[in-house]
PDB file of C-alpha atoms in Angstrom:
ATOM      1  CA  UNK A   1      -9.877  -2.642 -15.040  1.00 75.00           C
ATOM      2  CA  UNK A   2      -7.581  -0.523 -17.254  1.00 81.00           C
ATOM      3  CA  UNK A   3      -7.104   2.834 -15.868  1.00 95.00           C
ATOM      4  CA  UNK A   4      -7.114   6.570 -17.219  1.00 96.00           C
ATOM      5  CA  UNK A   5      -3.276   7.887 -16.878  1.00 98.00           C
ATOM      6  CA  UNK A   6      -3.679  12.137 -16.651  1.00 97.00           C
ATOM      7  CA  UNK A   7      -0.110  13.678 -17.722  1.00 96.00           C
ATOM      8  CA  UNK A   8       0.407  17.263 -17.059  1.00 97.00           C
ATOM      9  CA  UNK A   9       3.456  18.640 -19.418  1.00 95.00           C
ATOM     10  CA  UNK A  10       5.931  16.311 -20.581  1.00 89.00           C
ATOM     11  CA  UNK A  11       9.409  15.537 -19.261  1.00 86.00           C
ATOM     12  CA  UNK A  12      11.139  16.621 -22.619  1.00 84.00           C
ATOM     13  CA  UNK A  13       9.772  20.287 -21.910  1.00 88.00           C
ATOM     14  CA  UNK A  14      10.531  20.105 -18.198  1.00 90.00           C
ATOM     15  CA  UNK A  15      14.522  18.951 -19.157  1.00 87.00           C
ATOM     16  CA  UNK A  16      14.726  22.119 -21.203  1.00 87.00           C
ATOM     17  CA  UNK A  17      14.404  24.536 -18.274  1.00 92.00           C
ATOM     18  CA  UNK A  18      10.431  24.505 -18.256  1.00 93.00           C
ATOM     19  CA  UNK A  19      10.087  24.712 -14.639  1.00 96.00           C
ATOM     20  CA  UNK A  20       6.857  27.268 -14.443  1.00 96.00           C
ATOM     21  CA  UNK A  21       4.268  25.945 -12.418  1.00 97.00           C
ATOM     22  CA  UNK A  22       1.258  26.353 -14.396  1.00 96.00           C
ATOM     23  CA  UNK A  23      -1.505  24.042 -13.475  1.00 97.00           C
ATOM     24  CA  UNK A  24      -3.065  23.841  -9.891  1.00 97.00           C
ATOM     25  CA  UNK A  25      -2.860  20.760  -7.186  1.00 97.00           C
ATOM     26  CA  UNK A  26      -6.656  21.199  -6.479  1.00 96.00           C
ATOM     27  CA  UNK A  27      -6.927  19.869 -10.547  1.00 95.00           C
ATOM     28  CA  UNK A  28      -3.741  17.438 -10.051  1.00 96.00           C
ATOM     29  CA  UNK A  29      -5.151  15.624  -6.855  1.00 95.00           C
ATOM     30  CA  UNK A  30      -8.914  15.902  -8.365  1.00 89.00           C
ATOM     31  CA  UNK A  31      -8.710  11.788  -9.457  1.00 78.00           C
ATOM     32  CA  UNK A  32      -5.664  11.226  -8.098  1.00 93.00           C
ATOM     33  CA  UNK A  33      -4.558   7.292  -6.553  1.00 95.00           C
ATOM     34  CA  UNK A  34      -0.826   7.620  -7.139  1.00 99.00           C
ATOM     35  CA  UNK A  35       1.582   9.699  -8.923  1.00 98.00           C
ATOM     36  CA  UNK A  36       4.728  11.598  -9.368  1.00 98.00           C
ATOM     37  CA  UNK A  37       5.730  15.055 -10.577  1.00 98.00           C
ATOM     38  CA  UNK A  38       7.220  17.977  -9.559  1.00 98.00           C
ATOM     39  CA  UNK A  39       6.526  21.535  -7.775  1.00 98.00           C
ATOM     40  CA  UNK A  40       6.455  25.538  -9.485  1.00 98.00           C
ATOM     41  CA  UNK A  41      10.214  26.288  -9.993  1.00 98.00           C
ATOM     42  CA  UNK A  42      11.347  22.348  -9.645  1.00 98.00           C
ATOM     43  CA  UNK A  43      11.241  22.952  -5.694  1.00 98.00           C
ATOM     44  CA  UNK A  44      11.248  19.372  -4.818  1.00 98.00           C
ATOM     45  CA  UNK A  45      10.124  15.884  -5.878  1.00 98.00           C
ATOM     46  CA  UNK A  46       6.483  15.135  -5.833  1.00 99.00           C
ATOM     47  CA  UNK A  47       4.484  12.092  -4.505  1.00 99.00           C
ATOM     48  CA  UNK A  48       1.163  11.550  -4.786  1.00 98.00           C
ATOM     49  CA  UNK A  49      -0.615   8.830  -2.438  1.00 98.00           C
ATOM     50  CA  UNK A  50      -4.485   8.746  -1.812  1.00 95.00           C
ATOM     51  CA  UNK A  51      -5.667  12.051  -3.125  1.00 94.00           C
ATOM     52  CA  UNK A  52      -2.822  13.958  -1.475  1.00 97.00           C
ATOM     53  CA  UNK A  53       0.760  15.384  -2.429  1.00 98.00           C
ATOM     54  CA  UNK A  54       3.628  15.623  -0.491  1.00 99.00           C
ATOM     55  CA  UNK A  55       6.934  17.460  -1.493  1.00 99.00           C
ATOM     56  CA  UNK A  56      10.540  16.544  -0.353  1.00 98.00           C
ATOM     57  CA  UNK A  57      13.012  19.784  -0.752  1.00 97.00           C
ATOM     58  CA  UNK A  58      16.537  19.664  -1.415  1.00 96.00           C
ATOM     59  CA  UNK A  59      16.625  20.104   2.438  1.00 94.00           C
ATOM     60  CA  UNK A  60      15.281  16.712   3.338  1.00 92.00           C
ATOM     61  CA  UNK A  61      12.041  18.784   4.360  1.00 94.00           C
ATOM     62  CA  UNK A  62       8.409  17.216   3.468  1.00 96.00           C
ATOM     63  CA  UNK A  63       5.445  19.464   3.427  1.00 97.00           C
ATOM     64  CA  UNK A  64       1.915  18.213   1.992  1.00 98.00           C
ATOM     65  CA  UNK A  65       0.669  20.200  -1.118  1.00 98.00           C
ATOM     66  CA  UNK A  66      -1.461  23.072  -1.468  1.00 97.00           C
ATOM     67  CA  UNK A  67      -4.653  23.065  -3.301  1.00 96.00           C
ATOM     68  CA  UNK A  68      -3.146  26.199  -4.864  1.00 98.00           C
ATOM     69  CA  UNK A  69       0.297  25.301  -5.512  1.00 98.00           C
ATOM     70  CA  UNK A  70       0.974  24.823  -8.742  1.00 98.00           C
ATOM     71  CA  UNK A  71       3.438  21.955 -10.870  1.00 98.00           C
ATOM     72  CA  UNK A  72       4.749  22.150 -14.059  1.00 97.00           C
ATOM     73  CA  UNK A  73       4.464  18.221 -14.604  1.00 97.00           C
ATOM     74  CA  UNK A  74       3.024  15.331 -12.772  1.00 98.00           C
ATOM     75  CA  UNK A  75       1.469  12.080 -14.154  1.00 97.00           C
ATOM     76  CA  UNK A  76      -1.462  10.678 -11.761  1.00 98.00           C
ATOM     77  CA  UNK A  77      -4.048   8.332 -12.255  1.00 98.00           C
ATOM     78  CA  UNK A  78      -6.782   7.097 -10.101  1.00 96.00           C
ATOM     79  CA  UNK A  79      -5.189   4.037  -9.065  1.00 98.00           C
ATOM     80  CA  UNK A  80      -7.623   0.743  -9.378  1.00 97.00           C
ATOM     81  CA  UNK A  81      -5.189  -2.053  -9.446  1.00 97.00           C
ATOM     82  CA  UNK A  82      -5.682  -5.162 -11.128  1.00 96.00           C
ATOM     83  CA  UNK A  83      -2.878  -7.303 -10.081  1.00 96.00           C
ATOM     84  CA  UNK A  84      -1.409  -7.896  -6.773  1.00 97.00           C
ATOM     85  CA  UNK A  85       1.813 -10.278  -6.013  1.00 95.00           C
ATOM     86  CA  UNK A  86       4.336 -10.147  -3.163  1.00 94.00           C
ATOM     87  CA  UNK A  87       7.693 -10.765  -4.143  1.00 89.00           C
ATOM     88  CA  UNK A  88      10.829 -12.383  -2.680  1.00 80.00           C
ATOM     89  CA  UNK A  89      12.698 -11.368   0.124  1.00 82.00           C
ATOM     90  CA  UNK A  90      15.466  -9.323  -0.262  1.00 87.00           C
ATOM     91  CA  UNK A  91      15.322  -8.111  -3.600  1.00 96.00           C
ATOM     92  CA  UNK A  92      16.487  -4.836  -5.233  1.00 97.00           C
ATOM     93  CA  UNK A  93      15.675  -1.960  -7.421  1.00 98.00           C
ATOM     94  CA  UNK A  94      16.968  -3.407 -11.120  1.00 98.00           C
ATOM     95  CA  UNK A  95      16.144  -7.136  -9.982  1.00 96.00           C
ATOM     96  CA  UNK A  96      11.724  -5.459  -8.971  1.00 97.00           C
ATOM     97  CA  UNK A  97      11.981  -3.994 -12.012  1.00 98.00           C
ATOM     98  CA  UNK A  98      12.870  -6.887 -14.358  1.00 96.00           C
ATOM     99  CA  UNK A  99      10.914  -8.787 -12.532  1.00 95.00           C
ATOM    100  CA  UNK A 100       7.818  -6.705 -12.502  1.00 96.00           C
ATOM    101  CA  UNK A 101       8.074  -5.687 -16.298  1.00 97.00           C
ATOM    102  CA  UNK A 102       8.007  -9.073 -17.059  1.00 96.00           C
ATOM    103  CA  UNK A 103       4.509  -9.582 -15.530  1.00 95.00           C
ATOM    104  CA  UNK A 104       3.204  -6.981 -17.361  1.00 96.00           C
ATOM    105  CA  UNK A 105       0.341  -7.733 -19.756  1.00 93.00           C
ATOM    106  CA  UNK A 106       2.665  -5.860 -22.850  1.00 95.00           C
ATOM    107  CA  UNK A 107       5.372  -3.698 -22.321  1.00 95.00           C
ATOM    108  CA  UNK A 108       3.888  -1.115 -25.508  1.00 96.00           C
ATOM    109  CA  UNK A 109       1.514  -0.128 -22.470  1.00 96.00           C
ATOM    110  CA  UNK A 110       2.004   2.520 -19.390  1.00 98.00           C
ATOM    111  CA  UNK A 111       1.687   0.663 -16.322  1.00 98.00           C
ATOM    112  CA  UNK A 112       0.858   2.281 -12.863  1.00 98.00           C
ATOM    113  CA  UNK A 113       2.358   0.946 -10.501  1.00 99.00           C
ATOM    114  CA  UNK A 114       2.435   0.765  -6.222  1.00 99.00           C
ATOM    115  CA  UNK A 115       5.067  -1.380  -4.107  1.00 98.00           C
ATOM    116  CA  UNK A 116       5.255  -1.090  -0.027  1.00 98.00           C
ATOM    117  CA  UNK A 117       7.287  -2.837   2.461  1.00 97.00           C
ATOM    118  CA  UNK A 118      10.168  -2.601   4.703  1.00 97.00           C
ATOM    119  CA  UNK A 119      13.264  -1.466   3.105  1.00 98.00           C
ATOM    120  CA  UNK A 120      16.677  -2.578   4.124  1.00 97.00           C
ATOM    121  CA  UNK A 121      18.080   0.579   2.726  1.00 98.00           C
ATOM    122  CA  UNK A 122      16.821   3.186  -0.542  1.00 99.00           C
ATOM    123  CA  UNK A 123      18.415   6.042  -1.652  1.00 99.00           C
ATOM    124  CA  UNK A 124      16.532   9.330  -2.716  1.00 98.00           C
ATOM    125  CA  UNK A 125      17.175  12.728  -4.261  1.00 98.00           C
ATOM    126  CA  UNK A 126      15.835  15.789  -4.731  1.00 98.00           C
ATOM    127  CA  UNK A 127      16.562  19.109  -6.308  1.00 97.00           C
ATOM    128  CA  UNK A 128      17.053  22.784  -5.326  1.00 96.00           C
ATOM    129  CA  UNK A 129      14.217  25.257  -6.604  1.00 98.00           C
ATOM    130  CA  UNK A 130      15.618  27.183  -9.449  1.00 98.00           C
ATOM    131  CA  UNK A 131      15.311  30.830 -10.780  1.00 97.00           C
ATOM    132  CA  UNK A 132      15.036  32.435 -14.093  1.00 94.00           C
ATOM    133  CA  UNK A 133      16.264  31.992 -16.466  1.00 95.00           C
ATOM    134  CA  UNK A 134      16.327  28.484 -15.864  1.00 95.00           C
ATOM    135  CA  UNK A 135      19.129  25.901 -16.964  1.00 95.00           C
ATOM    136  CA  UNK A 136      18.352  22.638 -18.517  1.00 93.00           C
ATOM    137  CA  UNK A 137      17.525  19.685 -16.012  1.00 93.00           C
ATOM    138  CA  UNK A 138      20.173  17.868 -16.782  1.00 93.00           C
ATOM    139  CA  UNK A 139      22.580  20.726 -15.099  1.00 95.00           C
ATOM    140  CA  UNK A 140      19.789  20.960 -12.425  1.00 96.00           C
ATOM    141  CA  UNK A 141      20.830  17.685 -11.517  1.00 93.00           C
ATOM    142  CA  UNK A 142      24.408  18.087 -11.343  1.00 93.00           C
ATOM    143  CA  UNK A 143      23.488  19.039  -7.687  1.00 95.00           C
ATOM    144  CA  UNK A 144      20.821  17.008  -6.747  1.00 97.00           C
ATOM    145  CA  UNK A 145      20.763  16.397  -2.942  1.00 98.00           C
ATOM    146  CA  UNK A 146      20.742  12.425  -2.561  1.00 98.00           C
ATOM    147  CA  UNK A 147      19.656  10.641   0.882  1.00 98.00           C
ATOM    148  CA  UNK A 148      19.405   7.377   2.311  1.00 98.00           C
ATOM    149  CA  UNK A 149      17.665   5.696   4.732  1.00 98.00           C
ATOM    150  CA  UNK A 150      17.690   2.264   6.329  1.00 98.00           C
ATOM    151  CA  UNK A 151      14.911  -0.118   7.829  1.00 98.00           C
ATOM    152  CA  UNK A 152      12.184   1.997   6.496  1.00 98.00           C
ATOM    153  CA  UNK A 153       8.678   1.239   5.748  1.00 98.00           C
ATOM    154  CA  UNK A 154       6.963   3.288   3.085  1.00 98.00           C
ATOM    155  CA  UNK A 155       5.792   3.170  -0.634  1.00 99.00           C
ATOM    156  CA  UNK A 156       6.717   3.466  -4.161  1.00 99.00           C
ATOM    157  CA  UNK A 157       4.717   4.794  -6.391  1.00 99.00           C
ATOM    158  CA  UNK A 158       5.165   5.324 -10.039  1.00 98.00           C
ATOM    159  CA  UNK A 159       4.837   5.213 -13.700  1.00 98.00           C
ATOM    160  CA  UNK A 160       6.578   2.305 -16.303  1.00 98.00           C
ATOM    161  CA  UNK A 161       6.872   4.132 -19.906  1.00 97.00           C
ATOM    162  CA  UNK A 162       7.388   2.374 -23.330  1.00 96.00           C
ATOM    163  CA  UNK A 163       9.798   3.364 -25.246  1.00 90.00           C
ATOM    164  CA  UNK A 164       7.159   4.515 -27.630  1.00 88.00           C
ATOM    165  CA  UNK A 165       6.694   7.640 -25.356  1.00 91.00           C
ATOM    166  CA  UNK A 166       9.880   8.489 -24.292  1.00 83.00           C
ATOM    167  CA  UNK A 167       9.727  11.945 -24.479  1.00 77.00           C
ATOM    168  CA  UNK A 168       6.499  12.089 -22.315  1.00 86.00           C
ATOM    169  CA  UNK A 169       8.088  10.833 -19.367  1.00 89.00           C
ATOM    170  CA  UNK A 170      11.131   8.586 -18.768  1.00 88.00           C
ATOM    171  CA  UNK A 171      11.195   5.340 -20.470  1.00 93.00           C
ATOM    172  CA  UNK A 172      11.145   2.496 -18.270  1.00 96.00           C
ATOM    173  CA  UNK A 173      10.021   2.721 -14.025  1.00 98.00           C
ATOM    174  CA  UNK A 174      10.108   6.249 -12.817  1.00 97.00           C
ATOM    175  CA  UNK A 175       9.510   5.929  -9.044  1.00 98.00           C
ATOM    176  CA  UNK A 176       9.276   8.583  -5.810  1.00 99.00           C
ATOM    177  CA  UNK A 177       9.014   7.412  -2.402  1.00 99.00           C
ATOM    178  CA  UNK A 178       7.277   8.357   0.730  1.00 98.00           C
ATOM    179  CA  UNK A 179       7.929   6.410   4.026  1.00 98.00           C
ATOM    180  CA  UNK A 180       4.571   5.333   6.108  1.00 98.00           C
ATOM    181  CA  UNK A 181       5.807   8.427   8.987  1.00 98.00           C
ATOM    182  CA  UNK A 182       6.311  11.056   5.711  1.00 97.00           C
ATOM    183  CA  UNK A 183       9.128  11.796   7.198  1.00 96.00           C
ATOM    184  CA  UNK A 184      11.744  10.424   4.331  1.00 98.00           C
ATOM    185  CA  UNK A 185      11.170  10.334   0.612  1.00 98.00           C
ATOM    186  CA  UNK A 186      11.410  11.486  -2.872  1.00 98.00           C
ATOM    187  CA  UNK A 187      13.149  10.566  -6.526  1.00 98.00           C
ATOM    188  CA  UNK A 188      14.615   6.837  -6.108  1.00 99.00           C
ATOM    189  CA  UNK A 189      17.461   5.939  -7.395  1.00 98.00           C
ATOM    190  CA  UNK A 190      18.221   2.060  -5.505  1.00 99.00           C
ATOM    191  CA  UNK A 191      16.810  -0.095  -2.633  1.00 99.00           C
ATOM    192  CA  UNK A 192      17.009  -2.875  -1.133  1.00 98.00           C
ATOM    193  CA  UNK A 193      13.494  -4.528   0.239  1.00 97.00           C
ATOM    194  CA  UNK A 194      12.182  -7.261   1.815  1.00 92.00           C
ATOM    195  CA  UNK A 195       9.206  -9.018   1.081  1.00 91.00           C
ATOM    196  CA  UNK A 196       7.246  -6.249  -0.887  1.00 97.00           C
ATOM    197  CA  UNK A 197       3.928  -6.141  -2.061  1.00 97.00           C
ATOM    198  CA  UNK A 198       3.432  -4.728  -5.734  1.00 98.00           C
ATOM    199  CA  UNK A 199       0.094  -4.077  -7.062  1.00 98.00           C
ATOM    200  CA  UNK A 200       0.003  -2.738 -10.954  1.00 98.00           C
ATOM    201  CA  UNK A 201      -2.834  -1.145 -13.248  1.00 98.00           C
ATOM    202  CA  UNK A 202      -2.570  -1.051 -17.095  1.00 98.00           C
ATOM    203  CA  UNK A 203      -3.038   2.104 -18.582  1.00 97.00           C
ATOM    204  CA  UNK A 204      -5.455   2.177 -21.913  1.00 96.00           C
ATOM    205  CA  UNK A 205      -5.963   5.573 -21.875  1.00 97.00           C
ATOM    206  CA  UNK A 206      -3.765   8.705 -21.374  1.00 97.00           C
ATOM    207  CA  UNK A 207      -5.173  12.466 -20.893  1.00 96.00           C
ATOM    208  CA  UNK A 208      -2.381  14.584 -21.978  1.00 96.00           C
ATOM    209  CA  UNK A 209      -2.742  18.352 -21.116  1.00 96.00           C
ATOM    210  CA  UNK A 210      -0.320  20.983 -22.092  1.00 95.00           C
ATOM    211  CA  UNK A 211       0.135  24.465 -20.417  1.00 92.00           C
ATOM    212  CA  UNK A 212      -1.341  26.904 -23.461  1.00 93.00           C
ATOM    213  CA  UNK A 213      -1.914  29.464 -21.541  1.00 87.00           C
ATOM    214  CA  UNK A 214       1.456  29.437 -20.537  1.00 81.00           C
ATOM    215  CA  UNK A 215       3.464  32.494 -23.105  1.00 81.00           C
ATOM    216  CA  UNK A 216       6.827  31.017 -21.984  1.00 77.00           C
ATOM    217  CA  UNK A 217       5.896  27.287 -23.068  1.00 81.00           C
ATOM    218  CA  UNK A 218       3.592  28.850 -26.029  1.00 86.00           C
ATOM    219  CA  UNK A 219       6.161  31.248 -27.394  1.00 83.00           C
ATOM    220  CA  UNK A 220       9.652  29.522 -26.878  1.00 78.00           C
ATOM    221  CA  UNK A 221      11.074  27.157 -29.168  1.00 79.00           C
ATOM    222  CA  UNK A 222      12.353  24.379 -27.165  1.00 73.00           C
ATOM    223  CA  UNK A 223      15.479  22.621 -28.570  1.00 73.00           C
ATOM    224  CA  UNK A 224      14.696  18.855 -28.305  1.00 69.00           C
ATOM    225  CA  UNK A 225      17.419  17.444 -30.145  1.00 72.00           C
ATOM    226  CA  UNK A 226      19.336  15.815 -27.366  1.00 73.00           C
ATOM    227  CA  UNK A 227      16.311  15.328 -24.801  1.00 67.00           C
ATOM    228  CA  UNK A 228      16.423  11.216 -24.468  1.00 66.00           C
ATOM    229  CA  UNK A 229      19.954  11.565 -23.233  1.00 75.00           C
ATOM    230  CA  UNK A 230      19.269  14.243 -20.915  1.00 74.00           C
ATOM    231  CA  UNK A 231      16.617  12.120 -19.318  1.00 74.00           C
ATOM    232  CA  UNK A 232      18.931   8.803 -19.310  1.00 75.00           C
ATOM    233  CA  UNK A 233      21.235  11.468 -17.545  1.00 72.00           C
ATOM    234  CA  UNK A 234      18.779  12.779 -15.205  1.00 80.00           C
ATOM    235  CA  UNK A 235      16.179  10.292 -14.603  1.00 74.00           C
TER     236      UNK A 235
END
């Protein structure tokens, strides 16, 4: 069954500086299977697994979600997959990827998607919580805190974007990580994995909600002009 994808905000506003959180976890996690994001004031990388958030800081730190915390983007959707394959052993991030997209029923399409297993090794960042005013992401991430862990069991969880929408979130698989403990995770950057399991749900419909009753995201006019390199640069 093709599956509702709710997106908070877009990425293009949050790599201009919007970093407000303006919309509450108790609506986020409502209908929530999966999903990624971010917290108020960028203080960490989001993951969303079974109707619950969890946080990694720049400090390696995890702490669940708040019903009222508050994120300034996330994309969830209550996660019904349709298709379920494991995959060959020892495979890694740009060879799942290739290989996933190209199971896809149409790449023009979001796709949710889920992968777990054992990880040889998978690398993670995060970011440090910023204060007004607030730079562009793509400085933000000059500094990210990266981390890596090896022989770890956990999921992925994330969105694939088409092209189409690349200002809406980043173009291609944007994945976050939690291991099975919650004790490692975040943004992913590579891995290495044996044997995982990858489940995927098309995405027919998307519920996109803005912050407009937000002055700073109301009022200020964002430059967008060089936002799809930013995100190639920061995502």
């Amino acid at each position: 069954m093709a599956g509702r994808l709710f997106h908070y905000n877009t990425l293009g506003t949050l790599m201009k500086g919007g970093f407000d959180g303006t919309f509450s976890f108790n609506e986020v996690l409502e209908n929530a299977g999966i999903g990624i994001g971010t917290v108020d004031q960028l203080d960490g990388e989001l993951v969303v697994l079974d109707q619950h958030g969890y946080c990694f800081d720049v400090e390696g730190q995890i702490h669940e979600v708040r019903p009222e915390e508050t994120t300034p983007y996330a994309a969830v959707i209550d996660f019904v997959p349709e298709n379920k394959q494991a995959l060959a052993k020892g495979i890694n991030k740009d060879t799942l990827e290739e290989t996933l997209a190209n199971q896809f029923s149409s790449k023009n399409v979001f796709q949710a998607v889920k992968i777990h297993g054992t990880f040889n090794k998978i690398k993670c960042r995060s970011v440090e919580k910023q204060e007004k005013p607030y730079p562009d992401l793509v400085d933000v991430a000059k500094d990210q805190a990266e981390f890596t862990a090896e022989n770890i069991t956990g999921t992925l969880v994330g969105i694939y974007t088409p092209k189409l929408f690349g200002t809406i979130s980043a173009t291609g698989f944007h994945l976050h990580f939690i291991s099975d403990d919650h004790s490692f995770g975040g943004h992913v950057l590579a891995f290495d994995i044996d044997n995982p399991t990858v489940e995927w749900q098309t995405v027919d419909t998307v519920e996109q909600k803005f912050p407009t009753e937000n002055e700073t995201f109301m009022d200020t006019d964002f430059d967008y002009s060089s936002v799809l390199s930013d995100i190639d640069k920061s995502e």
